Short mmCIF file of C-alpha atoms and ligand atoms in Angstrom, two decimals:
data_model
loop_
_atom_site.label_atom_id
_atom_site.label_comp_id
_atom_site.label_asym_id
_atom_site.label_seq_id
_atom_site.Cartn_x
_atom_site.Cartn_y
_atom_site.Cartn_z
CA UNK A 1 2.27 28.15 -10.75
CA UNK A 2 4.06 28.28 -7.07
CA UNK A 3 4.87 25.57 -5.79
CA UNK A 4 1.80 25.18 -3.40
CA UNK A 5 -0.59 26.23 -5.92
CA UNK A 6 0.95 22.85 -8.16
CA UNK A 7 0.26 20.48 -4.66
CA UNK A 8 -3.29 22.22 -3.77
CA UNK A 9 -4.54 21.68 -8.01
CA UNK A 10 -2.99 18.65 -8.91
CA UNK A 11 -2.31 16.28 -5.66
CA UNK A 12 -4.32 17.82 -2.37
CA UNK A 13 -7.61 18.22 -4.42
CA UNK A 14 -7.37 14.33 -5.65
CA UNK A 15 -9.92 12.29 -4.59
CA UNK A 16 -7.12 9.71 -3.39
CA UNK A 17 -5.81 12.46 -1.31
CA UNK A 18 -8.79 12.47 1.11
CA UNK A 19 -8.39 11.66 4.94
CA UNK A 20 -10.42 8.16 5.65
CA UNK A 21 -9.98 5.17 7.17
CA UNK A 22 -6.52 4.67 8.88
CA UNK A 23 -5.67 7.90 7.54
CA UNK A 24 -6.29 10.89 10.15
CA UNK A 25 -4.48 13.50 9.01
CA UNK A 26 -3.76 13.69 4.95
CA UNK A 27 -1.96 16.42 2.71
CA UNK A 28 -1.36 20.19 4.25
CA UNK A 29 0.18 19.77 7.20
CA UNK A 30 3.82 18.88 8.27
CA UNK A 31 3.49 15.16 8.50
CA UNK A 32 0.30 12.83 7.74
CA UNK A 33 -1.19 10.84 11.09
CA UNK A 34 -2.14 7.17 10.54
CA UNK A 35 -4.09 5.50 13.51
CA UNK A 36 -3.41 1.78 13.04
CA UNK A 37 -5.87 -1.12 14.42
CA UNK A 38 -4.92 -2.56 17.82
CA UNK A 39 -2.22 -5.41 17.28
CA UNK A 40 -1.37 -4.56 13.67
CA UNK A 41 1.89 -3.36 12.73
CA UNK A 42 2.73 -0.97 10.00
CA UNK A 43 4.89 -1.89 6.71
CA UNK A 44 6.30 0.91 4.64
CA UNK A 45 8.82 0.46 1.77
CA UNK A 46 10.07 2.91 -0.80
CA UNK A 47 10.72 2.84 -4.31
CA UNK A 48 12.43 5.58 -6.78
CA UNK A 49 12.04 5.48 -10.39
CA UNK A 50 14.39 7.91 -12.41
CA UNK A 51 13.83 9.10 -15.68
CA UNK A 52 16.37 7.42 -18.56
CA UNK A 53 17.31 4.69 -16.13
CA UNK A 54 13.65 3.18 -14.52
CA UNK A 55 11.40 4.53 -17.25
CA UNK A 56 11.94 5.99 -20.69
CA UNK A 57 12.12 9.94 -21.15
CA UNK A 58 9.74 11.30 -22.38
CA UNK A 59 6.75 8.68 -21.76
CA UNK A 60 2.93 8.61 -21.13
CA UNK A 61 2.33 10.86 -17.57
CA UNK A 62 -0.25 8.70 -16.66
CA UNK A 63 1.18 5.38 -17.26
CA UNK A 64 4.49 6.73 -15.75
CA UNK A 65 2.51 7.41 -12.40
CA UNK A 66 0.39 3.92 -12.90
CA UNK A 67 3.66 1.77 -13.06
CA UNK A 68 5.17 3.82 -10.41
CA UNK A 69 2.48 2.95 -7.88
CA UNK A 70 2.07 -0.13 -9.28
CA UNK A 71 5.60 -1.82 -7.98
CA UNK A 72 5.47 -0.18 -5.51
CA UNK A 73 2.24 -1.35 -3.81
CA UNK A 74 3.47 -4.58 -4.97
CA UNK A 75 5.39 -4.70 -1.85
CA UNK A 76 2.81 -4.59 0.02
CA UNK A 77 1.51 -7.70 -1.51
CA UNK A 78 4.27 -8.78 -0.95
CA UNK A 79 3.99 -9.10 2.68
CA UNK A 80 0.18 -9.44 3.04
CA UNK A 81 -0.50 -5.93 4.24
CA UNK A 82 -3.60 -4.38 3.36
CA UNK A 83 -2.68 -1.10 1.79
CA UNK A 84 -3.30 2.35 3.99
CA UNK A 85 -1.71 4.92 1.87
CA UNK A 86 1.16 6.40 0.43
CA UNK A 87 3.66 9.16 0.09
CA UNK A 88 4.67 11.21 -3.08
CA UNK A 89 8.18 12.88 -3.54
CA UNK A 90 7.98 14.42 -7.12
CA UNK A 91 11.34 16.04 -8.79
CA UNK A 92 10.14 18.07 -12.08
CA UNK A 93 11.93 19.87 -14.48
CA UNK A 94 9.15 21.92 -15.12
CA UNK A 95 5.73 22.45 -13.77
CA UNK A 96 3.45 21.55 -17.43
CA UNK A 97 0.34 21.46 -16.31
CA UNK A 98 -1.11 19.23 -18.93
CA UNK A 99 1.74 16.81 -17.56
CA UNK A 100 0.62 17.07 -14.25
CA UNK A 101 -2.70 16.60 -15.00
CA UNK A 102 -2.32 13.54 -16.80
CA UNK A 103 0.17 12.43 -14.12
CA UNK A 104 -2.46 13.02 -11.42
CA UNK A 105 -4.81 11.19 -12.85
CA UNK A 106 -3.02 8.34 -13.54
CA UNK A 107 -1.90 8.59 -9.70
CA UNK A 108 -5.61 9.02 -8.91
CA UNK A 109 -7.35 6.09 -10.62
CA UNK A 110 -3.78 3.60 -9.44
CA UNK A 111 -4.79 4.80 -6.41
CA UNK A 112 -8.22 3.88 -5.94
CA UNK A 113 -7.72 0.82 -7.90
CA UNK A 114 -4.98 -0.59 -4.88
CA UNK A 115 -6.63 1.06 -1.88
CA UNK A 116 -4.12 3.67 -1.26
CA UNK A 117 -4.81 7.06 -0.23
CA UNK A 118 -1.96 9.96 -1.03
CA UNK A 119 -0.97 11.41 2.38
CA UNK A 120 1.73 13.81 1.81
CA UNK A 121 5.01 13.93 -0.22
CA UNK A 122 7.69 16.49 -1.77
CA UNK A 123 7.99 18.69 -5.04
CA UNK A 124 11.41 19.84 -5.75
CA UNK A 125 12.56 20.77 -9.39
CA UNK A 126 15.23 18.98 -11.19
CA UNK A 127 15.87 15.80 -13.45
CA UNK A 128 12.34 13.91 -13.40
CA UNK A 129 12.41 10.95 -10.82
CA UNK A 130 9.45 9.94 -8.59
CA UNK A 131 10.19 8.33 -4.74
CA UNK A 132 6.92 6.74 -3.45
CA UNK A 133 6.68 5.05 -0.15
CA UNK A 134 3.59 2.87 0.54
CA UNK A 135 2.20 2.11 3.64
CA UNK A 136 -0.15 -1.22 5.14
CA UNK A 137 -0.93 -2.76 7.70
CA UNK A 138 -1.03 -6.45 8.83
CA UNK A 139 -1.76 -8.23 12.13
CA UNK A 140 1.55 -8.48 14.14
CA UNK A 141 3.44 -11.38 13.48
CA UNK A 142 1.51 -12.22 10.44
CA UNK A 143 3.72 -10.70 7.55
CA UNK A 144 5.01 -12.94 5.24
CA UNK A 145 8.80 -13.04 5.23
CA UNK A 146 11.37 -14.65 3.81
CA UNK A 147 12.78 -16.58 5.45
CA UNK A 148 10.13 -19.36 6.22
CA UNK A 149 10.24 -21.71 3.67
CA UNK A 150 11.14 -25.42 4.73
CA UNK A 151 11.76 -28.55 2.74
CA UNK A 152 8.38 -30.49 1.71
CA UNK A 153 6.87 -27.40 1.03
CA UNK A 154 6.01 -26.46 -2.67
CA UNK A 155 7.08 -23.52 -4.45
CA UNK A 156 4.01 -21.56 -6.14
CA UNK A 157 3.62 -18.40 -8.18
CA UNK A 158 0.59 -15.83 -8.24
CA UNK A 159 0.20 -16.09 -12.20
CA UNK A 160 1.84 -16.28 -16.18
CA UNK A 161 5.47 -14.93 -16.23
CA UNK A 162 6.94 -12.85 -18.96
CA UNK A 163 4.91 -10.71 -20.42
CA UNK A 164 6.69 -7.24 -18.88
CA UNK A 165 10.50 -8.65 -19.65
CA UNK A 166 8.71 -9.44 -23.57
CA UNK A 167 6.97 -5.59 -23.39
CA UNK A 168 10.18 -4.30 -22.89
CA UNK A 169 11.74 -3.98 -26.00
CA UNK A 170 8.46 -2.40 -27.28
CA UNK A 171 8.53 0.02 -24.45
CA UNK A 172 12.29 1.02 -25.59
CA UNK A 173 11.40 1.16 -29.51
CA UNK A 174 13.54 -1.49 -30.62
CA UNK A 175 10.96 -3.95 -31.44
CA UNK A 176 7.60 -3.86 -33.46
CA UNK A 177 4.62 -6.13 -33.10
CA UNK A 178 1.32 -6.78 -34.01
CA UNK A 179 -0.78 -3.99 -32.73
CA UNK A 180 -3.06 -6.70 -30.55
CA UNK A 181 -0.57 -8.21 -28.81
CA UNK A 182 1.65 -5.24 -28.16
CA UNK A 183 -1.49 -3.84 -26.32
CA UNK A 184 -1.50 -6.50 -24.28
CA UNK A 185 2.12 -6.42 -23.22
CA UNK A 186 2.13 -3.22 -23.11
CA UNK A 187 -0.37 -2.32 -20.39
CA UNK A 188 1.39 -5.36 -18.14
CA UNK A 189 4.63 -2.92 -18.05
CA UNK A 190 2.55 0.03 -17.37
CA UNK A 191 -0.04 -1.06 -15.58
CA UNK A 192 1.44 -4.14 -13.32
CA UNK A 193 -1.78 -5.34 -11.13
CA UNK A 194 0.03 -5.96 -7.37
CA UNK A 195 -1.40 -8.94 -5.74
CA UNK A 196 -2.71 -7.31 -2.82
CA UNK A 197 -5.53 -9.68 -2.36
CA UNK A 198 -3.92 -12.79 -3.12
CA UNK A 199 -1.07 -11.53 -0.58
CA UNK A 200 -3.89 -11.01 2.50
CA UNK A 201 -5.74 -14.78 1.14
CA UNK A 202 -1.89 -16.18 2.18
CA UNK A 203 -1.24 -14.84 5.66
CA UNK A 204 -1.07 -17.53 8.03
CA UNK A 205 -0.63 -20.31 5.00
CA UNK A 206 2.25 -19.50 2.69
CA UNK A 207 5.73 -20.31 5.13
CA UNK A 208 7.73 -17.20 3.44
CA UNK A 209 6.57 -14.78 -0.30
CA UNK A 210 8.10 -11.87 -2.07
CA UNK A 211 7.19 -10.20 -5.61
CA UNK A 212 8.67 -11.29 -8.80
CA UNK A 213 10.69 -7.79 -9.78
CA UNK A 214 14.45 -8.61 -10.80
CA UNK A 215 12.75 -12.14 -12.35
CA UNK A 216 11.98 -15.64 -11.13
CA UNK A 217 15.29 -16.96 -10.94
CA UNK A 218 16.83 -14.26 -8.97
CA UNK A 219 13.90 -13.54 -6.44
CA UNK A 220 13.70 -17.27 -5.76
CA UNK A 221 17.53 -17.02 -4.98
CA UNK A 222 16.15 -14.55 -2.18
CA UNK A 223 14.03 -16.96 -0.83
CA UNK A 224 16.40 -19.52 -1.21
CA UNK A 225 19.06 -17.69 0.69
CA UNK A 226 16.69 -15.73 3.41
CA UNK A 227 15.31 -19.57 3.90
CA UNK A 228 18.68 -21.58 3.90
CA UNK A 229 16.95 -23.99 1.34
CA UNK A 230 17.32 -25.20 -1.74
CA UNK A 231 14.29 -24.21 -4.41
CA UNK A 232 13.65 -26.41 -7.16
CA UNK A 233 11.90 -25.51 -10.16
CA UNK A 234 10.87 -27.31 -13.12
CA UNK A 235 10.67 -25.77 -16.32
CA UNK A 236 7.81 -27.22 -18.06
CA UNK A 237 5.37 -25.79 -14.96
CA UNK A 238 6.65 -22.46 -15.38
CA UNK A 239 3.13 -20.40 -16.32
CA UNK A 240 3.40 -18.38 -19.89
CA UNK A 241 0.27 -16.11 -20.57
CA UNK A 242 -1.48 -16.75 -23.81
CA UNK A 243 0.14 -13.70 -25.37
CA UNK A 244 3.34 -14.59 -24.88
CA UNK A 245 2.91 -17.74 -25.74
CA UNK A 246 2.47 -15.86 -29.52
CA UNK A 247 6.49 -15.30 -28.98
CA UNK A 248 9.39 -17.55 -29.74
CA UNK A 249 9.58 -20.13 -26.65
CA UNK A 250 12.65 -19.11 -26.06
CA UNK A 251 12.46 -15.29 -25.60
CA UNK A 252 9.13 -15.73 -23.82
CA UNK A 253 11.11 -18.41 -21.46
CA UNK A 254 14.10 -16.05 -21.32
CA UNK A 255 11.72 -13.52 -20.19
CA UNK A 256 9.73 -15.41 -17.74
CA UNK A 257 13.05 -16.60 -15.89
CA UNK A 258 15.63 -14.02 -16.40
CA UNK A 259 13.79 -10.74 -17.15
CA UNK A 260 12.33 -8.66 -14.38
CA UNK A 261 8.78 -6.10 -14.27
CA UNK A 262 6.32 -9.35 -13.70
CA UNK A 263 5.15 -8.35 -10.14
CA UNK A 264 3.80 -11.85 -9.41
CA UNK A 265 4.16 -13.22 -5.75
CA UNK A 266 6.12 -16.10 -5.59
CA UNK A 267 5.67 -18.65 -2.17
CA UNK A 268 6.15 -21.19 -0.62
CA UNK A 269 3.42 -23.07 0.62
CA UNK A 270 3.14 -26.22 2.73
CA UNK A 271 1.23 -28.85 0.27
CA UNK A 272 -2.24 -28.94 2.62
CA UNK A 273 -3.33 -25.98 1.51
CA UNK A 274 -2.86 -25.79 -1.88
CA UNK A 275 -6.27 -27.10 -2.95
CA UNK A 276 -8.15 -24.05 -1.20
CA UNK A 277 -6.18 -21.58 -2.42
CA UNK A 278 -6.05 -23.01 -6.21
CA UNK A 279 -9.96 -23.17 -5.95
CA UNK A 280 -9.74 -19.49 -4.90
CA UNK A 281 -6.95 -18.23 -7.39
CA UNK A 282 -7.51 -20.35 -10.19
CA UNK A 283 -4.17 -18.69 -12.04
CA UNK A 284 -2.03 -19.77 -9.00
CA UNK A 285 0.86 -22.44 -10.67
CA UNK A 286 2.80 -24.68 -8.88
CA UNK A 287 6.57 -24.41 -10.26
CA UNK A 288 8.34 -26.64 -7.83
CA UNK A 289 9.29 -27.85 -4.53
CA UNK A 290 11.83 -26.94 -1.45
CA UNK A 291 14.43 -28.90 -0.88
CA UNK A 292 16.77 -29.27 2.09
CA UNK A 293 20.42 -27.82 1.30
CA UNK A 294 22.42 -24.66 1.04
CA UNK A 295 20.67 -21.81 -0.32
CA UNK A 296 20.09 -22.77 -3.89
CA UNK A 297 18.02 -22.33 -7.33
CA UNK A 298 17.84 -25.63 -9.49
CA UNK A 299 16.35 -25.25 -12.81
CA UNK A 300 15.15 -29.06 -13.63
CA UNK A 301 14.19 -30.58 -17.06
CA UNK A 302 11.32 -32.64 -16.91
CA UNK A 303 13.05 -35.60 -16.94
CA UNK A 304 14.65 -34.45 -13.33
CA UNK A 305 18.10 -33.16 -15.06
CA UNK A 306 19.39 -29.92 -13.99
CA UNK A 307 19.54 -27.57 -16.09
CA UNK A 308 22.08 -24.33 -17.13
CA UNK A 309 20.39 -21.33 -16.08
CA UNK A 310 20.55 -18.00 -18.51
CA UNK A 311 21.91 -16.02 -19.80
CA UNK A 312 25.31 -17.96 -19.97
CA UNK A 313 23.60 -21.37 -20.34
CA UNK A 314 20.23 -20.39 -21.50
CA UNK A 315 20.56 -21.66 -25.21
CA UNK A 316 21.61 -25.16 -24.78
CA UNK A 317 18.64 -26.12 -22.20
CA UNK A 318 16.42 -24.22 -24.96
CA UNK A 319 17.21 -26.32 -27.28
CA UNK A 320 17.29 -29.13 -25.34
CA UNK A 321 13.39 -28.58 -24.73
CA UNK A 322 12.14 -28.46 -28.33
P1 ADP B 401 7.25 20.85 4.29
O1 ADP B 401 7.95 22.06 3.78
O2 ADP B 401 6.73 20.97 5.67
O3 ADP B 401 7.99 19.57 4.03
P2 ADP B 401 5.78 21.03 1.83
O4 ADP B 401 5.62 22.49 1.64
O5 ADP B 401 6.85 20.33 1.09
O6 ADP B 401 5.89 20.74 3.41
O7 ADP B 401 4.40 20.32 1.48
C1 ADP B 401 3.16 20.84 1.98
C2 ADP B 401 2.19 19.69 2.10
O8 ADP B 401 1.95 19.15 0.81
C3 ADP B 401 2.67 18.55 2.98
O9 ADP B 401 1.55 18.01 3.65
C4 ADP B 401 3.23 17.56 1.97
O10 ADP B 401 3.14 16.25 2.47
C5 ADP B 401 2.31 17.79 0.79
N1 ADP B 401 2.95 17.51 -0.52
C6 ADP B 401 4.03 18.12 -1.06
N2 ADP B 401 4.31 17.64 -2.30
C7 ADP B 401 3.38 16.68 -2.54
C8 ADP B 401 3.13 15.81 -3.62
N3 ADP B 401 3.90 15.77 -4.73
N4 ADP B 401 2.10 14.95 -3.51
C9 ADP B 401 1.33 14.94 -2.40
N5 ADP B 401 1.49 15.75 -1.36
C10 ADP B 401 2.51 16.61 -1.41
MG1 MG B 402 9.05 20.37 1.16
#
């Protein structure tokens, strides 16, 4: 299989891969044309996963290409944009076509699931990896950065924490667990759920947002730092699923904080409009407030003490809590 034959069978003949909407010009020719709505702007970011290092080798084909697209639509969410499409650069070893096929059709039904279309990409052999670039759109101006958040305002997340950091050492082999609740954490590593809508719902109302990928405390500290505030964030509201709540409160707490994969957005939101959106997104939690100050992430007790935050410091407010 050439080549051309491999994009034409297993990519151009997708029903993802058809021209629609914003999307003029799909696969087969030398670039893809997008024809964006008067006064939007376009966001595009890029994400490569490499085989050994993002995802484990060998793995499922179709969950490989539903995580893939996954995160990376999650920065979409990330800014509000409504998805338009994306790009596919593909570096094989081989061309298997059962791989492929499976790979395809976990691209396919990720696809359709986050309102992407496939417009074009690359196939080159050598060590697996995957580069996808997503594209949106969003009214200009209306992106959420950043860089907006201001003291008074509260700091919210999109949903439970923890459950991809906890599905991690199930995804690497190193841990067993009942066969329900490995399920579970399973398919929120493979199959992370971007918050596309819930990004759109908080144009115009959350001050600045980004997606929860390196974990809570560090992607606050991006926030914190884009923002020049301090964020403060008490433990006790941090969200656990009901899964991992079937964990040790510690490892589920050291993965909701500390260990990365959740793709949740985390905002800041001035306190007017919290009501709405909690009647809207009844999983929304509210973890804590901004504070004026240097760019800063407090961990609080519930008592108001701040707290050591992990890994270094991680046991003693664990055991402080119980
Ligand atoms: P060029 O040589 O002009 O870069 P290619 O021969 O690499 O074009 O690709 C031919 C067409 O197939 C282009 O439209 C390209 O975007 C598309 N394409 C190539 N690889 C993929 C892929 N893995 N998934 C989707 N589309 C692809
Ligand atoms: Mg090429």
């Amino acid at each position: 299989m050439d080549e051309f034959e491999l994009i034409r069978r297993f990519f151009a003949a997708a029903s993802c891969a058809q021209a629609g909407g914003e999307v003029a010009l799909g696969i087969g020719d030398d670039c893809a044309l997008l024809t964006l709505p008067a006064g939007e702007q376009l966001a595009v970011s890029t994400d490569t996963l490499v085989a050994g290092v993002h995802f484990p080798d060998p793995c499922d084909p179709s969950l490989l290409a539903q995580r893939a697209l996954g995160v990376t639509a999650s920065d979409l969410a990330a800014m509000g944009a409504t998805p338009i499409g994306f790009t596919l650069a593909l570096t094989l070893p081989q061309a298997g076509a059962d791989w492929l096929a499976a790979f395809a059709e976990g691209i396919n039904q990720a696809a359709e699931r986050h309102g992407l279309r496939l417009i074009g990409g690359d196939t080159t052999r050598g060590p697996l990896s995957l580069t996808l670039t997503v594209f949106g759109r969003v009214p200009a101006g209306a992106a959420l950065r950043r860089s907006g958040a201001r003291p008074g305002d509260l700091l919210c997340v999109g949903g439970s924490l923890g459950d991809a950091a906890a599905a991690l050492p199930l995804v690497l082999g190193q841990q067993q667990l009942p066969a329900e609740l490995a399920e579970l954490l399973l398919a929120s590593y493979w199959q992370p759920q971007p918050q596309l809508a819930l990004g759109q719902a908080l144009r115009g109302l959350a001050s600045a947002a980004l997606d929860i990928s390196d974990g809570l405390l560090a992607d606050a500290g991006h926030i914190a730092a884009s923002s020049g505030v301090v964020l403060c964030i008490e433990l006790a509201r941090v969200p656990l699923s009901p899964d991992l709540q079937q964990l040790p409160r510690e490892q589920a707490l050291r993965g909701a904080l500390s260990g990365g994969d959740d793709y949740r957005l985390l905002f800041t939101l001035p306190p007017e409009h919290l009501a709405d959106l909690q009647a809207q997104w009844p999983e929304l939690a509210v973890l804590g407030r901004v504070e004026a100050g240097c760019a800063e992430v407090r961990l609080l007790a519930e008592d108001g003490r701040e707290l050591p935050q992990p890994p270094g410091g991680y046991q003693h407010f664990g055991q402080d809590r119980d």
